[in-house]
mmCIF file of C-alpha atoms in Angstrom:
data_model
loop_
_atom_site.group_PDB
_atom_site.id
_atom_site.type_symbol
_atom_site.label_atom_id
_atom_site.label_comp_id
_atom_site.label_asym_id
_atom_site.label_seq_id
_atom_site.Cartn_x
_atom_site.Cartn_y
_atom_site.Cartn_z
ATOM 1 C CA MET A 17 -156.294 27.413 -1.824
ATOM 2 C CA VAL A 18 -155.016 28.255 1.662
ATOM 3 C CA SER A 19 -152.093 30.637 2.107
ATOM 4 C CA VAL A 20 -148.743 29.955 3.784
ATOM 5 C CA SER A 21 -146.305 32.358 5.431
ATOM 6 C CA LEU A 22 -142.629 31.493 5.668
ATOM 7 C CA CYS A 23 -141.327 32.873 8.978
ATOM 8 C CA MET A 24 -137.574 32.918 9.611
ATOM 9 C CA ILE A 25 -135.190 34.269 12.213
ATOM 10 C CA VAL A 26 -131.722 35.063 10.874
ATOM 11 C CA LYS A 27 -128.371 36.544 11.798
ATOM 12 C CA ASN A 28 -125.331 36.863 9.519
ATOM 13 C CA GLU A 29 -126.602 34.338 6.994
ATOM 14 C CA GLU A 30 -125.356 35.912 3.751
ATOM 15 C CA GLU A 31 -123.747 32.647 2.634
ATOM 16 C CA VAL A 32 -126.919 30.554 2.765
ATOM 17 C CA LEU A 33 -130.043 32.726 2.932
ATOM 18 C CA GLU A 34 -130.576 33.177 -0.796
ATOM 19 C CA ARG A 35 -130.167 29.455 -1.407
ATOM 20 C CA CYS A 36 -132.899 28.802 1.156
ATOM 21 C CA LEU A 37 -135.326 31.433 -0.133
ATOM 22 C CA LYS A 38 -134.886 30.361 -3.760
ATOM 23 C CA SER A 39 -135.751 26.789 -2.849
ATOM 24 C CA VAL A 40 -139.098 27.659 -1.222
ATOM 25 C CA LYS A 41 -140.308 30.946 -2.717
ATOM 26 C CA SER A 42 -142.762 29.348 -5.159
ATOM 27 C CA PHE A 43 -144.549 27.493 -2.349
ATOM 28 C CA VAL A 44 -145.156 30.311 0.116
ATOM 29 C CA ASP A 45 -147.411 33.361 -0.255
ATOM 30 C CA GLU A 46 -145.547 35.557 2.189
ATOM 31 C CA ILE A 47 -142.010 35.725 3.563
ATOM 32 C CA ILE A 48 -141.333 37.118 7.024
ATOM 33 C CA ILE A 49 -137.687 37.729 7.930
ATOM 34 C CA VAL A 50 -136.761 38.612 11.512
ATOM 35 C CA ASP A 51 -133.162 39.717 11.881
ATOM 36 C CA THR A 52 -131.548 39.382 15.312
ATOM 37 C CA GLY A 53 -128.511 41.564 14.670
ATOM 38 C CA SER A 54 -126.828 40.873 11.337
ATOM 39 C CA THR A 55 -123.664 42.788 10.461
ATOM 40 C CA ASP A 56 -123.238 41.307 6.964
ATOM 41 C CA ASN A 57 -125.428 41.448 3.826
ATOM 42 C CA THR A 58 -128.236 39.265 5.201
ATOM 43 C CA LYS A 59 -130.845 42.024 5.089
ATOM 44 C CA GLN A 60 -129.880 43.094 1.575
ATOM 45 C CA ILE A 61 -130.352 39.524 0.354
ATOM 46 C CA ALA A 62 -133.693 39.223 2.140
ATOM 47 C CA LYS A 63 -134.934 42.422 0.454
ATOM 48 C CA LYS A 64 -134.732 40.666 -2.916
ATOM 49 C CA TYR A 65 -137.514 38.323 -1.755
ATOM 50 C CA THR A 66 -139.654 40.327 0.666
ATOM 51 C CA ASN A 67 -140.247 43.754 2.154
ATOM 52 C CA LYS A 68 -141.428 42.233 5.430
ATOM 53 C CA ILE A 69 -138.155 42.431 7.321
ATOM 54 C CA TYR A 70 -138.155 43.147 11.037
ATOM 55 C CA ASP A 71 -135.501 43.708 13.681
ATOM 56 C CA PHE A 72 -135.525 41.827 16.962
ATOM 57 C CA VAL A 73 -133.165 42.538 19.827
ATOM 58 C CA TRP A 74 -131.575 39.203 20.716
ATOM 59 C CA CYS A 75 -132.343 38.104 24.289
ATOM 60 C CA ASN A 76 -130.965 34.520 24.396
ATOM 61 C CA ASP A 77 -134.445 33.103 23.753
ATOM 62 C CA PHE A 78 -135.157 31.441 20.424
ATOM 63 C CA SER A 79 -138.859 30.992 21.171
ATOM 64 C CA LYS A 80 -139.395 34.702 21.717
ATOM 65 C CA ALA A 81 -137.738 35.456 18.386
ATOM 66 C CA ARG A 82 -139.765 32.820 16.519
ATOM 67 C CA ASN A 83 -143.031 33.863 18.159
ATOM 68 C CA PHE A 84 -142.296 37.440 17.112
ATOM 69 C CA ALA A 85 -141.805 36.241 13.528
ATOM 70 C CA PHE A 86 -145.032 34.219 13.611
ATOM 71 C CA SER A 87 -146.921 37.228 14.975
ATOM 72 C CA LYS A 88 -146.221 39.073 11.710
ATOM 73 C CA SER A 89 -147.873 36.383 9.578
ATOM 74 C CA THR A 90 -151.091 37.246 7.737
ATOM 75 C CA CYS A 91 -151.651 33.800 6.211
ATOM 76 C CA SER A 92 -153.747 30.844 7.347
ATOM 77 C CA TYR A 93 -150.696 28.599 7.836
ATOM 78 C CA VAL A 94 -147.139 29.312 8.945
ATOM 79 C CA MET A 95 -143.985 27.483 7.948
ATOM 80 C CA TRP A 96 -140.529 27.871 9.459
ATOM 81 C CA LEU A 97 -137.059 27.242 8.074
ATOM 82 C CA ASP A 98 -133.558 27.996 9.253
ATOM 83 C CA ALA A 99 -131.343 29.916 6.850
ATOM 84 C CA ASP A 100 -129.176 26.878 6.149
ATOM 85 C CA ASP A 101 -132.206 24.720 5.278
ATOM 86 C CA ILE A 102 -133.305 23.998 1.727
ATOM 87 C CA VAL A 103 -136.402 22.494 0.172
ATOM 88 C CA PRO A 104 -135.221 19.977 -2.470
ATOM 89 C CA LYS A 105 -137.029 20.118 -5.806
ATOM 90 C CA LYS A 106 -138.766 16.767 -5.275
ATOM 91 C CA SER A 107 -139.999 17.994 -1.874
ATOM 92 C CA LEU A 108 -141.163 21.282 -3.386
ATOM 93 C CA ASN A 109 -143.315 19.407 -5.899
ATOM 94 C CA LYS A 110 -144.882 17.393 -3.074
ATOM 95 C CA LEU A 111 -145.483 20.534 -1.046
ATOM 96 C CA MET A 112 -147.285 22.161 -3.957
ATOM 97 C CA GLY A 113 -149.593 19.150 -4.085
ATOM 98 C CA LEU A 114 -150.096 19.233 -0.317
ATOM 99 C CA LYS A 115 -151.032 22.912 -0.444
ATOM 100 C CA THR A 116 -154.187 22.159 -2.387
ATOM 101 C CA ASN A 117 -155.530 20.203 0.572
ATOM 102 C CA LEU A 118 -154.158 21.671 3.798
ATOM 103 C CA THR A 119 -156.709 20.684 6.435
ATOM 104 C CA ALA A 120 -154.708 19.445 9.453
ATOM 105 C CA ASP A 121 -153.541 21.641 12.303
ATOM 106 C CA VAL A 122 -149.934 20.479 12.310
ATOM 107 C CA TYR A 123 -147.913 18.906 9.506
ATOM 108 C CA MET A 124 -144.816 17.033 10.633
ATOM 109 C CA LEU A 125 -142.205 16.863 7.856
ATOM 110 C CA LYS A 126 -138.991 14.884 7.790
ATOM 111 C CA TYR A 127 -135.877 16.854 8.697
ATOM 112 C CA ASP A 128 -132.657 15.474 7.183
ATOM 113 C CA ILE A 129 -129.774 16.992 9.119
ATOM 114 C CA ALA A 130 -126.711 14.870 8.244
ATOM 115 C CA PHE A 131 -125.462 13.440 4.973
ATOM 116 C CA CYS A 132 -122.781 11.240 3.491
ATOM 117 C CA ASP A 133 -122.268 11.301 -0.267
ATOM 118 C CA ASN A 134 -125.570 13.170 -0.552
ATOM 119 C CA LYS A 135 -127.424 10.408 1.274
ATOM 120 C CA SER A 136 -129.304 11.264 4.475
ATOM 121 C CA THR A 137 -127.771 9.592 7.517
ATOM 122 C CA PHE A 138 -129.738 11.277 10.301
ATOM 123 C CA SER A 139 -133.345 12.444 10.274
ATOM 124 C CA TYR A 140 -136.454 12.987 12.369
ATOM 125 C CA PHE A 141 -139.887 14.546 12.004
ATOM 126 C CA ARG A 142 -140.443 18.171 13.003
ATOM 127 C CA GLU A 143 -143.525 20.362 13.191
ATOM 128 C CA ARG A 144 -143.038 22.338 9.983
ATOM 129 C CA ILE A 145 -146.336 23.746 8.698
ATOM 130 C CA ILE A 146 -148.793 24.824 11.377
ATOM 131 C CA LYS A 147 -152.232 26.402 11.358
ATOM 132 C CA ASN A 148 -151.981 30.055 12.321
ATOM 133 C CA CYS A 149 -153.921 30.184 15.594
ATOM 134 C CA ASP A 150 -153.488 30.872 19.303
ATOM 135 C CA LYS A 151 -152.093 27.354 19.909
ATOM 136 C CA CYS A 152 -149.240 27.924 17.480
ATOM 137 C CA ILE A 153 -146.710 28.980 20.110
ATOM 138 C CA TRP A 154 -143.006 28.239 20.360
ATOM 139 C CA GLN A 155 -141.690 27.065 23.730
ATOM 140 C CA GLY A 156 -138.168 26.652 25.075
ATOM 141 C CA VAL A 157 -135.292 29.124 25.060
ATOM 142 C CA VAL A 158 -133.080 26.708 23.080
ATOM 143 C CA HIS A 159 -134.035 23.707 20.924
ATOM 144 C CA GLU A 160 -137.450 25.316 20.812
ATOM 145 C CA CYS A 161 -140.569 23.513 19.635
ATOM 146 C CA ILE A 162 -144.302 23.853 19.140
ATOM 147 C CA THR A 163 -146.354 21.282 21.021
ATOM 148 C CA PRO A 164 -148.481 19.506 18.381
ATOM 149 C CA PHE A 165 -152.198 20.145 18.721
ATOM 150 C CA GLY A 166 -155.440 19.166 17.029
ATOM 151 C CA LYS A 167 -155.141 17.037 13.903
ATOM 152 C CA VAL A 168 -151.512 16.085 13.299
ATOM 153 C CA GLU A 169 -150.222 14.473 10.101
ATOM 154 C CA ASN A 170 -146.785 12.990 9.408
ATOM 155 C CA ILE A 171 -145.877 13.659 5.787
ATOM 156 C CA ASP A 172 -142.928 12.004 4.045
ATOM 157 C CA ILE A 173 -141.549 15.237 2.622
ATOM 158 C CA SER A 174 -137.963 16.128 3.447
ATOM 159 C CA ILE A 175 -136.485 19.455 4.417
ATOM 160 C CA GLU A 176 -132.690 19.350 4.272
ATOM 161 C CA HIS A 177 -130.397 21.071 6.753
ATOM 162 C CA ARG A 178 -127.330 21.884 4.650
ATOM 163 C CA LYS A 179 -124.660 23.673 6.623
ATOM 164 C CA ILE A 180 -121.871 25.264 4.623
ATOM 165 C CA LYS A 181 -119.600 25.729 7.611
ATOM 166 C CA THR A 182 -119.542 24.063 10.987
ATOM 167 C CA SER A 183 -119.673 26.115 14.129
ATOM 168 C CA ASP A 184 -117.956 25.456 17.423
ATOM 169 C CA SER A 185 -120.145 28.000 19.168
ATOM 170 C CA ASN A 186 -120.902 27.345 22.805
ATOM 171 C CA ARG A 187 -123.850 29.780 22.761
ATOM 172 C CA ASN A 188 -126.482 27.126 23.442
ATOM 173 C CA LEU A 189 -124.404 25.519 26.165
ATOM 174 C CA LYS A 190 -123.968 28.870 27.924
ATOM 175 C CA ILE A 191 -127.701 29.558 27.726
ATOM 176 C CA TYR A 192 -128.440 26.240 29.449
ATOM 177 C CA GLN A 193 -125.696 26.748 32.031
ATOM 178 C CA ASN A 194 -127.058 30.183 32.946
ATOM 179 C CA LEU A 195 -130.615 28.875 32.996
ATOM 180 C CA ALA A 196 -129.612 26.053 35.350
ATOM 181 C CA LYS A 197 -128.264 28.658 37.778
ATOM 182 C CA GLU A 198 -131.602 30.486 37.784
ATOM 183 C CA ARG A 199 -134.033 27.584 38.152
ATOM 184 C CA ILE A 200 -134.542 23.829 37.903
ATOM 185 C CA LEU A 201 -134.511 22.733 34.274
ATOM 186 C CA ASN A 202 -137.601 20.941 33.006
ATOM 187 C CA PRO A 203 -137.163 17.427 31.562
ATOM 188 C CA ARG A 204 -136.803 18.543 27.951
ATOM 189 C CA GLU A 205 -134.252 21.180 28.929
ATOM 190 C CA GLN A 206 -132.259 18.608 30.908
ATOM 191 C CA TYR A 207 -132.143 16.294 27.909
ATOM 192 C CA TYR A 208 -130.947 18.964 25.480
ATOM 193 C CA PHE A 209 -128.538 20.415 28.037
ATOM 194 C CA ALA A 210 -126.964 16.949 28.223
ATOM 195 C CA ARG A 211 -126.701 16.775 24.445
ATOM 196 C CA GLU A 212 -124.895 20.129 24.427
ATOM 197 C CA LEU A 213 -122.547 18.862 27.141
ATOM 198 C CA PHE A 214 -121.787 15.758 25.087
ATOM 199 C CA ASP A 215 -121.129 17.795 21.938
ATOM 200 C CA HIS A 216 -118.694 19.942 23.918
ATOM 201 C CA LYS A 217 -116.910 16.856 25.311
ATOM 202 C CA LYS A 218 -117.995 17.453 28.896
ATOM 203 C CA TYR A 219 -118.730 13.763 29.402
ATOM 204 C CA THR A 220 -118.734 13.528 33.204
ATOM 205 C CA LYS A 221 -121.211 16.386 33.545
ATOM 206 C CA CYS A 222 -123.269 14.939 30.681
ATOM 207 C CA ILE A 223 -123.550 11.632 32.561
ATOM 208 C CA GLN A 224 -124.695 13.431 35.708
ATOM 209 C CA VAL A 225 -127.414 15.370 33.904
ATOM 210 C CA LEU A 226 -128.671 12.335 31.972
ATOM 211 C CA ASN A 227 -128.814 10.137 35.064
ATOM 212 C CA ARG A 228 -130.882 12.777 36.839
ATOM 213 C CA PHE A 229 -133.153 13.146 33.804
ATOM 214 C CA ILE A 230 -133.741 9.380 33.591
ATOM 215 C CA LYS A 231 -134.218 8.975 37.348
ATOM 216 C CA GLU A 232 -136.927 11.637 37.488
ATOM 217 C CA GLY A 233 -138.853 9.666 34.857
ATOM 218 C CA LYS A 234 -140.776 12.635 33.478
ATOM 219 C CA GLY A 235 -139.214 12.856 30.035
ATOM 220 C CA TRP A 236 -140.526 11.694 26.667
ATOM 221 C CA VAL A 237 -139.815 7.999 26.219
ATOM 222 C CA GLU A 238 -137.873 8.596 22.986
ATOM 223 C CA ASN A 239 -135.603 11.028 24.813
ATOM 224 C CA ILE A 240 -135.072 8.506 27.617
ATOM 225 C CA ILE A 241 -134.062 5.814 25.131
ATOM 226 C CA GLU A 242 -131.731 8.234 23.382
ATOM 227 C CA SER A 243 -130.299 9.254 26.765
ATOM 228 C CA TYR A 244 -129.118 5.703 27.338
ATOM 229 C CA VAL A 245 -127.521 5.765 23.880
ATOM 230 C CA ILE A 246 -125.683 8.986 24.731
ATOM 231 C CA LEU A 247 -124.582 7.460 28.044
ATOM 232 C CA TYR A 248 -123.281 4.459 26.109
ATOM 233 C CA LYS A 249 -121.237 6.785 23.878
ATOM 234 C CA CYS A 250 -119.850 8.560 26.937
ATOM 235 C CA TYR A 251 -118.730 5.254 28.424
ATOM 236 C CA VAL A 252 -117.119 4.217 25.126
ATOM 237 C CA ILE A 253 -115.028 7.379 25.245
ATOM 238 C CA LEU A 254 -114.295 6.853 28.955
ATOM 239 C CA ASN A 255 -113.452 3.175 28.283
ATOM 240 C CA LYS A 256 -115.963 1.577 30.658
ATOM 241 C CA PRO A 257 -117.180 -1.580 28.835
ATOM 242 C CA LEU A 258 -119.550 -2.888 31.501
ATOM 243 C CA LYS A 259 -121.330 0.450 31.660
ATOM 244 C CA GLN A 260 -121.643 0.417 27.859
ATOM 245 C CA HIS A 261 -123.497 -2.897 27.869
ATOM 246 C CA GLU A 262 -125.682 -1.859 30.814
ATOM 247 C CA CYS A 263 -126.840 1.350 29.123
ATOM 248 C CA LEU A 264 -127.732 -0.350 25.854
ATOM 249 C CA THR A 265 -129.748 -3.150 27.425
ATOM 250 C CA LYS A 266 -131.658 -0.718 29.643
ATOM 251 C CA THR A 267 -133.271 0.724 26.512
ATOM 252 C CA PHE A 268 -135.225 -2.548 26.300
ATOM 253 C CA LEU A 269 -137.191 -1.500 29.370
ATOM 254 C CA TYR A 270 -138.922 1.162 27.277
ATOM 255 C CA ASP A 271 -139.509 -0.421 23.880
ATOM 256 C CA LEU A 272 -138.439 -3.116 21.452
ATOM 257 C CA PRO A 273 -134.748 -3.081 20.458
ATOM 258 C CA ARG A 274 -133.875 -0.240 18.121
ATOM 259 C CA ALA A 275 -131.642 -0.702 15.074
ATOM 260 C CA ASN A 276 -128.913 1.621 16.332
ATOM 261 C CA VAL A 277 -128.917 -0.054 19.762
ATOM 262 C CA CYS A 278 -128.600 -3.490 18.136
ATOM 263 C CA CYS A 279 -125.636 -2.246 16.093
ATOM 264 C CA TYR A 280 -123.977 -0.745 19.157
ATOM 265 C CA LEU A 281 -124.400 -4.073 20.953
ATOM 266 C CA GLY A 282 -122.842 -5.722 17.908
ATOM 267 C CA ASP A 283 -119.938 -3.287 18.172
ATOM 268 C CA TYR A 284 -119.609 -4.041 21.876
ATOM 269 C CA PHE A 285 -119.336 -7.791 21.345
ATOM 270 C CA LEU A 286 -117.097 -7.332 18.317
ATOM 271 C CA GLN A 287 -114.721 -5.343 20.510
ATOM 272 C CA GLN A 288 -114.770 -8.273 22.958
ATOM 273 C CA LYS A 289 -114.108 -10.658 20.018
ATOM 274 C CA GLN A 290 -117.363 -12.471 20.785
ATOM 275 C CA TYR A 291 -118.211 -12.859 17.103
ATOM 276 C CA LYS A 292 -121.288 -15.056 17.496
ATOM 277 C CA ASN A 293 -122.940 -12.515 19.789
ATOM 278 C CA ALA A 294 -121.890 -9.642 17.541
ATOM 279 C CA CYS A 295 -123.449 -11.334 14.495
ATOM 280 C CA TYR A 296 -126.656 -11.951 16.416
ATOM 281 C CA TRP A 297 -127.094 -8.252 17.153
ATOM 282 C CA TYR A 298 -126.116 -7.068 13.679
ATOM 283 C CA ASN A 299 -128.651 -9.503 12.191
ATOM 284 C CA SER A 300 -131.235 -8.247 14.670
ATOM 285 C CA ALA A 301 -130.670 -4.680 13.472
ATOM 286 C CA THR A 302 -131.657 -5.623 9.918
ATOM 287 C CA LYS A 303 -135.011 -6.904 11.225
ATOM 288 C CA CYS A 304 -135.947 -3.794 13.225
ATOM 289 C CA LYS A 305 -138.945 -1.760 12.115
ATOM 290 C CA ASP A 306 -138.591 1.852 11.073
ATOM 291 C CA ILE A 307 -139.500 4.136 13.993
ATOM 292 C CA SER A 308 -139.351 7.485 12.185
ATOM 293 C CA HIS A 309 -143.115 7.913 12.665
ATOM 294 C CA THR A 310 -142.522 8.278 16.423
ATOM 295 C CA GLY A 311 -140.577 11.500 15.975
ATOM 296 C CA ALA A 312 -137.415 9.896 17.343
ATOM 297 C CA PHE A 313 -133.981 10.605 15.903
ATOM 298 C CA VAL A 314 -133.318 8.038 13.178
ATOM 299 C CA GLU A 315 -130.046 7.043 11.509
ATOM 300 C CA PRO A 316 -131.106 4.944 8.494
ATOM 301 C CA ILE A 317 -127.733 3.244 7.983
ATOM 302 C CA TYR A 318 -128.227 1.216 11.159
ATOM 303 C CA TYR A 319 -131.184 -0.629 9.623
ATOM 304 C CA ASN A 320 -129.249 -2.027 6.682
ATOM 305 C CA TYR A 321 -125.930 -0.681 5.416
ATOM 306 C CA TYR A 322 -123.944 -0.648 8.663
ATOM 307 C CA PRO A 323 -124.960 -4.057 10.066
ATOM 308 C CA TYR A 324 -124.436 -5.742 6.684
ATOM 309 C CA MET A 325 -120.956 -4.197 6.386
ATOM 310 C CA GLN A 326 -120.100 -5.395 9.888
ATOM 311 C CA LEU A 327 -121.384 -8.875 9.084
ATOM 312 C CA CYS A 328 -119.264 -8.789 5.936
ATOM 313 C CA TYR A 329 -116.212 -7.935 8.030
ATOM 314 C CA ILE A 330 -116.803 -10.655 10.644
ATOM 315 C CA THR A 331 -117.569 -13.466 8.182
ATOM 316 C CA SER A 332 -114.511 -12.543 6.117
ATOM 317 C CA LEU A 333 -112.441 -12.484 9.299
ATOM 318 C CA LEU A 334 -113.694 -15.996 10.043
ATOM 319 C CA GLY A 335 -112.686 -17.171 6.571
ATOM 320 C CA ASP A 336 -116.080 -17.356 4.808
ATOM 321 C CA ASN A 337 -115.463 -14.935 1.927
ATOM 322 C CA LYS A 338 -118.410 -16.210 -0.095
ATOM 323 C CA LYS A 339 -120.828 -15.303 2.680
ATOM 324 C CA ALA A 340 -118.961 -12.053 3.305
ATOM 325 C CA ALA A 341 -119.412 -11.060 -0.347
ATOM 326 C CA LYS A 342 -123.164 -11.610 -0.019
ATOM 327 C CA PHE A 343 -123.318 -9.329 3.006
ATOM 328 C CA ASN A 344 -121.309 -6.702 1.126
ATOM 329 C CA ASN A 345 -123.765 -6.870 -1.765
ATOM 330 C CA LEU A 346 -126.660 -6.395 0.643
ATOM 331 C CA ALA A 347 -124.947 -3.318 2.077
ATOM 332 C CA GLY A 348 -124.422 -1.969 -1.419
ATOM 333 C CA LYS A 349 -128.148 -2.054 -2.140
ATOM 334 C CA TYR A 350 -128.548 0.782 0.345
ATOM 335 C CA TYR A 351 -125.324 2.747 0.017
ATOM 336 C CA LYS A 352 -122.571 2.319 -2.559
ATOM 337 C CA SER A 353 -119.862 3.688 -0.329
ATOM 338 C CA ALA A 354 -116.130 3.650 -0.967
ATOM 339 C CA ALA A 355 -115.843 0.783 1.535
ATOM 340 C CA TYR A 356 -118.474 -1.242 -0.323
ATOM 341 C CA LEU A 357 -116.751 -0.659 -3.671
ATOM 342 C CA HIS A 358 -113.378 -1.618 -2.188
ATOM 343 C CA ASN A 359 -114.849 -4.853 -0.801
ATOM 344 C CA LYS A 360 -116.597 -5.603 -4.081
ATOM 345 C CA LYS A 361 -113.342 -5.338 -6.019
ATOM 346 C CA TYR A 362 -111.556 -7.437 -3.401
ATOM 347 C CA PHE A 363 -114.097 -10.270 -3.591
ATOM 348 C CA GLU A 364 -114.166 -10.144 -7.399
ATOM 349 C CA ASN A 365 -110.404 -10.577 -7.457
ATOM 350 C CA LEU A 366 -110.863 -13.655 -5.290
ATOM 351 C CA SER A 367 -113.313 -14.980 -7.924
ATOM 352 C CA ILE A 368 -116.043 -15.381 -5.296
#
């Protein structure tokens, strides 16, 4: 059986580190912890699981820190986790089975990063287990990644990103702002700089960066499509309806309609009280194919739950409660939310 090193970079993670290490310790053969300046009990917790703990002077470069951690690995494969990640038990069992036959160079695992009532609402595939070789190199000062190489396999095993507390840190934004003063950002950096700008409510600057990124035409197609979605969200906040519609339809230049785009178009027409058009796009969303294999960001609710709930709302608004109840039931097959349960009780009281 091949061996696997877990390589982590941490700082002040006493609240979550043990939870993470407990969830994965039986899968890995070695644990490498690189501390970038903790002032809490992070190191003491790490010592319960490994004696391979190293200090790294933080230099505003995540790739350098991760590459340092990977350089300490002595196993044939390396795996990375953040301190607030966990490996669910069902995923751990699958990983143990996978370990008996690790032959690919890069294993892409699903990364669930947002949840509602313990149900994943946002996920994408990340390079997670990589053959330990000279091609296994992190790139990018922020939102770092390893360019897949050799034989790559997408595996439906989920790693969950479970934050205990939210952070309003502008660290990443400052890194990008300083970097932009030093040199021209590459396409990937432009895209993630724009995402940071959006998250920090700097919408006008976000629009400028995204428009430049799209115009240059050198970015990954999935990032270009997502850029139009972010632009759409900016224009919703800035109350520019025509720009909203324009951004959404421009995604069709790059691929077939995506489920989230169809739902946003439904929302657009619903806002305009054009119910027929809104229903068309919500129905279209339910027919979209899953694109998670592409590595794009995926929000599963837009394939089923959300469009069916919106169709329930519109048909009820138009007076067809029997049809609305059917749409509510379809939504409930995917997510038994409080809204679904409320609707269910309402329609039952109407004896639908």
